[in-house]
Coordinates of C-alpha atoms in Angstrom, one line a residue:
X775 CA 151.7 -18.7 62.4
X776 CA 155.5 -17.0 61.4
X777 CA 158.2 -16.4 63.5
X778 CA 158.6 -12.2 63.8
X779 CA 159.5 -10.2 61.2
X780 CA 159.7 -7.1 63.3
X781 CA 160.6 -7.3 67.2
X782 CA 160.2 -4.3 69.6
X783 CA 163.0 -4.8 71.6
X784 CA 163.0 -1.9 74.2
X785 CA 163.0 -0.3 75.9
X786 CA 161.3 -0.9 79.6
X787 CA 159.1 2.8 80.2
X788 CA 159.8 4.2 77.2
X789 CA 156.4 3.7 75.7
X790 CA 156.2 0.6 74.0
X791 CA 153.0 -0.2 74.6
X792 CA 151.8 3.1 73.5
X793 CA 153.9 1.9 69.7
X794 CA 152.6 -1.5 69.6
X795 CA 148.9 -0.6 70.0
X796 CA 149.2 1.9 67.6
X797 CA 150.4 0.1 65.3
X798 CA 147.8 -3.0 65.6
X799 CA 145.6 -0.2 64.5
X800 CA 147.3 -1.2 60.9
X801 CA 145.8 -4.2 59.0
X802 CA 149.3 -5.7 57.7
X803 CA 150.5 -5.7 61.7
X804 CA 149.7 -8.6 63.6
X805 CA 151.4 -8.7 66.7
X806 CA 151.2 -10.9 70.2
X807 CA 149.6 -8.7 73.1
X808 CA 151.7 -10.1 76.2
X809 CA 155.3 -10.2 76.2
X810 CA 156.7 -13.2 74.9
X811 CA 160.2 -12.8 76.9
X812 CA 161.5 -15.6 74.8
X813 CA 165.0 -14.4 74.1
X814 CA 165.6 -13.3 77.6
X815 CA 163.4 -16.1 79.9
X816 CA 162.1 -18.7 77.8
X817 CA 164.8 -19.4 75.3
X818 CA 165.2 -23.1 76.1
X819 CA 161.4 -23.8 75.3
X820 CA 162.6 -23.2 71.5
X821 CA 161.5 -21.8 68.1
X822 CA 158.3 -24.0 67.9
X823 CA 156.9 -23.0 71.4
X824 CA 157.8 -19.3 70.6
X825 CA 156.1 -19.7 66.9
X826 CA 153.1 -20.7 68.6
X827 CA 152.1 -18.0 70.9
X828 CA 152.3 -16.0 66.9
X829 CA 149.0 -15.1 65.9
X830 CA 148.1 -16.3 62.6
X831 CA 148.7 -14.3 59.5
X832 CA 147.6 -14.2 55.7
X833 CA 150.3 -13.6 52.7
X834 CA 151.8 -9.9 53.1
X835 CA 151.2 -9.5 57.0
X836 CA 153.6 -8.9 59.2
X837 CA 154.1 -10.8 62.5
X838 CA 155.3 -8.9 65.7
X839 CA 156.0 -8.8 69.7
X840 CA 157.2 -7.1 72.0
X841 CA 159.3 -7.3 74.9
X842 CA 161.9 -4.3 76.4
X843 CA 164.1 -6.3 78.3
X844 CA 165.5 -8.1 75.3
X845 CA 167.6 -4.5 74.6
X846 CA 169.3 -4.9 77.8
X847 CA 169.9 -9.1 77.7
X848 CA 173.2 -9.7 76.7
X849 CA 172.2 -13.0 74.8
X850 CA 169.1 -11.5 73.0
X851 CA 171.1 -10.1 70.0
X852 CA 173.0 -13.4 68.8
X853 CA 169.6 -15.2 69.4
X854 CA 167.5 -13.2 67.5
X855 CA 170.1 -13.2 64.8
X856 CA 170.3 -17.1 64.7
X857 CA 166.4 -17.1 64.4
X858 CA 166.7 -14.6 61.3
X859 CA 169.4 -12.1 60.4
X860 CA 166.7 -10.2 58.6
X861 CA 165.3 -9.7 61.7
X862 CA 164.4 -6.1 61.9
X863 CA 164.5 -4.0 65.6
X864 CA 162.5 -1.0 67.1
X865 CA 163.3 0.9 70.0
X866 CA 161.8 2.8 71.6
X867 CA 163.9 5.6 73.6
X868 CA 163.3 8.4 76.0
X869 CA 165.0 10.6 78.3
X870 CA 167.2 8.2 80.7
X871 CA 166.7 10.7 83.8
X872 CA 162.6 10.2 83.0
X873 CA 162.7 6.9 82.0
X874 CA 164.8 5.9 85.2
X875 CA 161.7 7.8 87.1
X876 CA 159.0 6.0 85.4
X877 CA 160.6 2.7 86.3
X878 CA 161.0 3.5 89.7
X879 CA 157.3 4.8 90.1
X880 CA 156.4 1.6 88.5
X881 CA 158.3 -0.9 91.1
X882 CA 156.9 1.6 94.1
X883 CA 153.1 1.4 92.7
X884 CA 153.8 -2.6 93.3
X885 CA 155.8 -2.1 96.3
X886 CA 155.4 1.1 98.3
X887 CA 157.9 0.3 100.8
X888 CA 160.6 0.1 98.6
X889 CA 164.0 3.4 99.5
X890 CA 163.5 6.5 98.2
X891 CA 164.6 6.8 94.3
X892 CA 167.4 9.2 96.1
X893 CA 168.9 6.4 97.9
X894 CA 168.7 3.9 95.0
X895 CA 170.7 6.6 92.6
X896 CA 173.9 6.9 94.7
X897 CA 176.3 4.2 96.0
X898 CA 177.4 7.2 98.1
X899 CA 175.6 10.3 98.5
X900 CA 178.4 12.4 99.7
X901 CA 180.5 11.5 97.0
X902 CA 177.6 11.2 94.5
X903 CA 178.7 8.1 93.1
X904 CA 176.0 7.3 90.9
X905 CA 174.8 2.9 91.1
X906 CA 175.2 1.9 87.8
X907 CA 174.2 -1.6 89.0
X908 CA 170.5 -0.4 89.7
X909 CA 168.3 -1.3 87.0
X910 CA 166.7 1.8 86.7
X911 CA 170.0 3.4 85.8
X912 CA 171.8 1.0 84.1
X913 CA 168.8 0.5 81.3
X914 CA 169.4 4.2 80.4
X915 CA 172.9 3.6 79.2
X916 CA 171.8 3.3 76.0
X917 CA 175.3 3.5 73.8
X918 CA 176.3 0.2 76.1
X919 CA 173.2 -1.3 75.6
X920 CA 173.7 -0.9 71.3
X921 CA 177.2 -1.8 71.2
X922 CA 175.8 -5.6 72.0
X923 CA 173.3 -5.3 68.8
X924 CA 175.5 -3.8 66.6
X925 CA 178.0 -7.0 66.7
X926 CA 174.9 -8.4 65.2
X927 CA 173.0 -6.2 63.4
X928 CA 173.8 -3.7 60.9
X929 CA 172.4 0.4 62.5
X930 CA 170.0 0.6 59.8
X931 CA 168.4 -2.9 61.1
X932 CA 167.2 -1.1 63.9
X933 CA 164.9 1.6 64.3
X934 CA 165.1 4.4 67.2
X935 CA 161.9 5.7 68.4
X936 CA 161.6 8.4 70.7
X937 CA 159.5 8.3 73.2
X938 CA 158.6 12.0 73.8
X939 CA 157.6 12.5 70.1
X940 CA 155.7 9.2 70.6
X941 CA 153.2 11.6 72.6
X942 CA 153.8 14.8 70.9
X943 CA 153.9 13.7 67.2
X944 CA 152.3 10.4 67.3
X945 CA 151.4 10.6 63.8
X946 CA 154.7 11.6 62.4
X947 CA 156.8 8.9 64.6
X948 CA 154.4 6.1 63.4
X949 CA 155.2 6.9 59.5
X950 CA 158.9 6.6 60.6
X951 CA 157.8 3.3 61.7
X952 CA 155.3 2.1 59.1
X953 CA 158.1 3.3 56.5
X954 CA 161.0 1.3 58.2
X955 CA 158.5 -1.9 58.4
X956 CA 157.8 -1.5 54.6
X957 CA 154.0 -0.9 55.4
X958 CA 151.7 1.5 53.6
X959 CA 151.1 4.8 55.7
X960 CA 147.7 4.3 56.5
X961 CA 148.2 5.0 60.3
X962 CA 147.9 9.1 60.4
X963 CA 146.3 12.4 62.7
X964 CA 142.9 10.6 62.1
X965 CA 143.8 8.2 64.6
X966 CA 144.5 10.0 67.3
X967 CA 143.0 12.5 69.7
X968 CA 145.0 14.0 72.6
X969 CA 143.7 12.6 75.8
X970 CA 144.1 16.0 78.5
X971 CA 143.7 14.6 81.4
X972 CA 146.2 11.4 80.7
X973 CA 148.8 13.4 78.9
X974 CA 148.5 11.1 76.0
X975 CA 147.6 10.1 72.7
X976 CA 144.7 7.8 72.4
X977 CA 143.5 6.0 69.5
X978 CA 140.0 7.0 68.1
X979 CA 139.1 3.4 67.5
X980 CA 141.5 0.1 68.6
X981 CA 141.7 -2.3 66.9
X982 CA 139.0 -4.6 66.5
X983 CA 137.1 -2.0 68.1
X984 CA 134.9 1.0 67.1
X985 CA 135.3 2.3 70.4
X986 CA 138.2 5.2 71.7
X987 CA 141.0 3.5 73.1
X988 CA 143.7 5.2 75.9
X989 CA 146.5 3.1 77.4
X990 CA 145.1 1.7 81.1
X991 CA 145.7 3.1 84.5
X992 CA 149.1 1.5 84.3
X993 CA 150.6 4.1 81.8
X994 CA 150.8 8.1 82.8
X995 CA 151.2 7.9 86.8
X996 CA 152.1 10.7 88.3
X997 CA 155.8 10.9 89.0
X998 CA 157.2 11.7 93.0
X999 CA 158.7 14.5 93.6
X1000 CA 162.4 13.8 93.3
X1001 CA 165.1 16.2 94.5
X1002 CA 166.2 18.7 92.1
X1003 CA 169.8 17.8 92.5
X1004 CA 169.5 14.7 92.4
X1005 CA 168.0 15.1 89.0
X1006 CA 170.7 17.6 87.9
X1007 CA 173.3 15.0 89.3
X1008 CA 171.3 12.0 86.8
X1009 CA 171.1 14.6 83.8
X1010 CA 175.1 15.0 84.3
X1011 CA 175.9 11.3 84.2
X1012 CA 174.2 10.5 81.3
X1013 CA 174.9 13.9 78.6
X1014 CA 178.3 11.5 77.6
X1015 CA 176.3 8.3 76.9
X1016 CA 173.2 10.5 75.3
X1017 CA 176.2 12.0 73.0
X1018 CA 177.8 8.8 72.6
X1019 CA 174.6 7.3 71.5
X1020 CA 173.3 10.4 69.0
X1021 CA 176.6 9.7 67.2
X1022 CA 175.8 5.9 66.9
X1023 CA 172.3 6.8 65.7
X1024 CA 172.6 10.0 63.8
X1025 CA 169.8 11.2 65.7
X1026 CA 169.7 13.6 68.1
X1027 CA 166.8 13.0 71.0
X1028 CA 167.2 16.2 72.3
X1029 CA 167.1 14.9 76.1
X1030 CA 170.3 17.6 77.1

C-alpha cells in the first residue's frame, strides 16, 4: 500500500466520479472508491491510517483518491504538499452557474424542505447581492479557490478537467489525463457508449467487470426549474472569476 501519487481534488458536482471510474478502467490506476476526506476531516488520524485505506499496488501502478472538498479546504494544499511535493492534482471543473445547480439539487434530493435555490443566491433580492457565503456559490469561485494551491504547487502540477467535455469527449479528456499521470493511452472511444436516456457516458465494461457500467441514480438528476434571471444574475457574477481563472490556467472552458 503507497500513499497517492495522483489526488483528485475537486471539485464537488463537477463529475468526479464520472473521472475516477473511468479511469479505474486503466490497469496502472488503482484508486480508493469512497472518499478518503483525509486532508479536510481526518487529518489528525495521520499518514499511516490514511496509507491504509490505499489499495495495494505492484511496481509501476499508480495509487489514487478522490475527494472534492479538498479544492476548497484551506489547509489541504500545505498538507498534501508536506505528504509529497510531487504530489500531482486533478480537477475537475464545470460551469459555476450549473455546478451551483447540481449542488443544490443534490442537498434538496436529501432534504426537500430546504428554500428555494432563488433565496439561497441573494443576501438581498432587491439589490441582488449575490451570498458568497453559500456553499453552492462560493465553490464556483474557482481563481480564489487556486490562488491557495498555487502557494504550493507549481500550475503545471495540476491538471484542469472540464466537466462538460468529460460527457461530450470522454475519450479525448481522458488522454489529457492518462498523459498528465504518465500512463499509456489505453483508455479510448472503445470504452464508452453514450447512454441517451442518462445524458452520459458509460463505460462498456467496469472494471473488474465484463458488464456495461453507467454512474447510479445519484448522478444525472434532473435540474428545477430556476428563474431565468436569476441565472443571468449567477452567469454575471462569475464571467470576472471564469476570466480570472482562464488566465491562471491558459485554458479557456468556454462557460461565458
Amino acid at each position: 500500500k503507497r500513499l497517492p501519487q495522483a489526488i483528485i481534488i475537486g471539485v464537488k458536482k463537477g463529475g468526479t466520479r464520472a473521472l475516477l471510474e473511468f479511469l479505474r478502467v486503466h490497469p496502472d490506476v488503482r484508486a480508493v472508491g469512497a472518499e478518503p476526506h483525509f486532508f479536510d476531516r481526518n487529518y489528525e488520524r495521520g499518514l499511516a491510517w490514511y496509507r491504509n485505506l490505499m489499495p495495494k499496488t505492484l511496481e509501476g501502478q499508480i495509487t489514487m483518491e478522490k475527494t472534492p472538498s479538498y479544492f476548497v479546504t484551506k489547509e489541504a494544499p500545505a498538507r498534501i504538499s508536506s505528504m509529497s511535493k510531487d504530489t500531482k492534482l486533478i480537477v475537475v471543473v464545470r460551469d459555476p452557474v450549473t455546478r451551483a445547480i447540481s449542488d443544490y439539487t443534490q442537498t434538496l434530493s436529501k432534504k426537500p424542505d430546504i428554500p428555494t435555490f432563488e433565496s439561497l443566491t441573494f443576501k438581498n433580492r432587491t439589490t441582488g447581492l449575490i451570498d458568497t457565503s453559500w456553499s453552492a456559490i462560493q465553490i464556483g469561485i474557482y481563481a480564489k479557490h487556486l490562488e491557495n494551491w498555487l502557494l504550493y504547487f507549481p500550475i503545471g502540477q495540476i491538471l484542469f478537467v472540464s466537466g462538460e467535455r468529460l460527457i461530450s469527449d470522454p475519450a479525448g479528456e481522458l488522454g489529457r489525463v492518462q498523459d498528465f499521470l504518465g500512463l499509456k493511452r489505453i483508455i479510448t472511444d472503445k470504452h464508452f457508449y453514450f447512454n441517451k436516456t442518462k445524458g452520459f457516458p458509460c463505460l462498456k465494461k467496469a472494471e473488474g467487470s465484463s458488464k456495461p457500467h453507467c454512474l447510479g441514480k445519484t448522478k444525472g438528476r434532473t435540474h428545477p426549474e430556476i428563474d431565468q434571471e436569476v441565472v443571468q444574475r449567477l452567469r454575471d457574477f462569475y464571467r470576472p472569476f471564469n476570466m480570472k481563472f482562464y488566465q491562471m490556467t491558459g485554458q479557456d472552458f468556454g462557460w461565458d
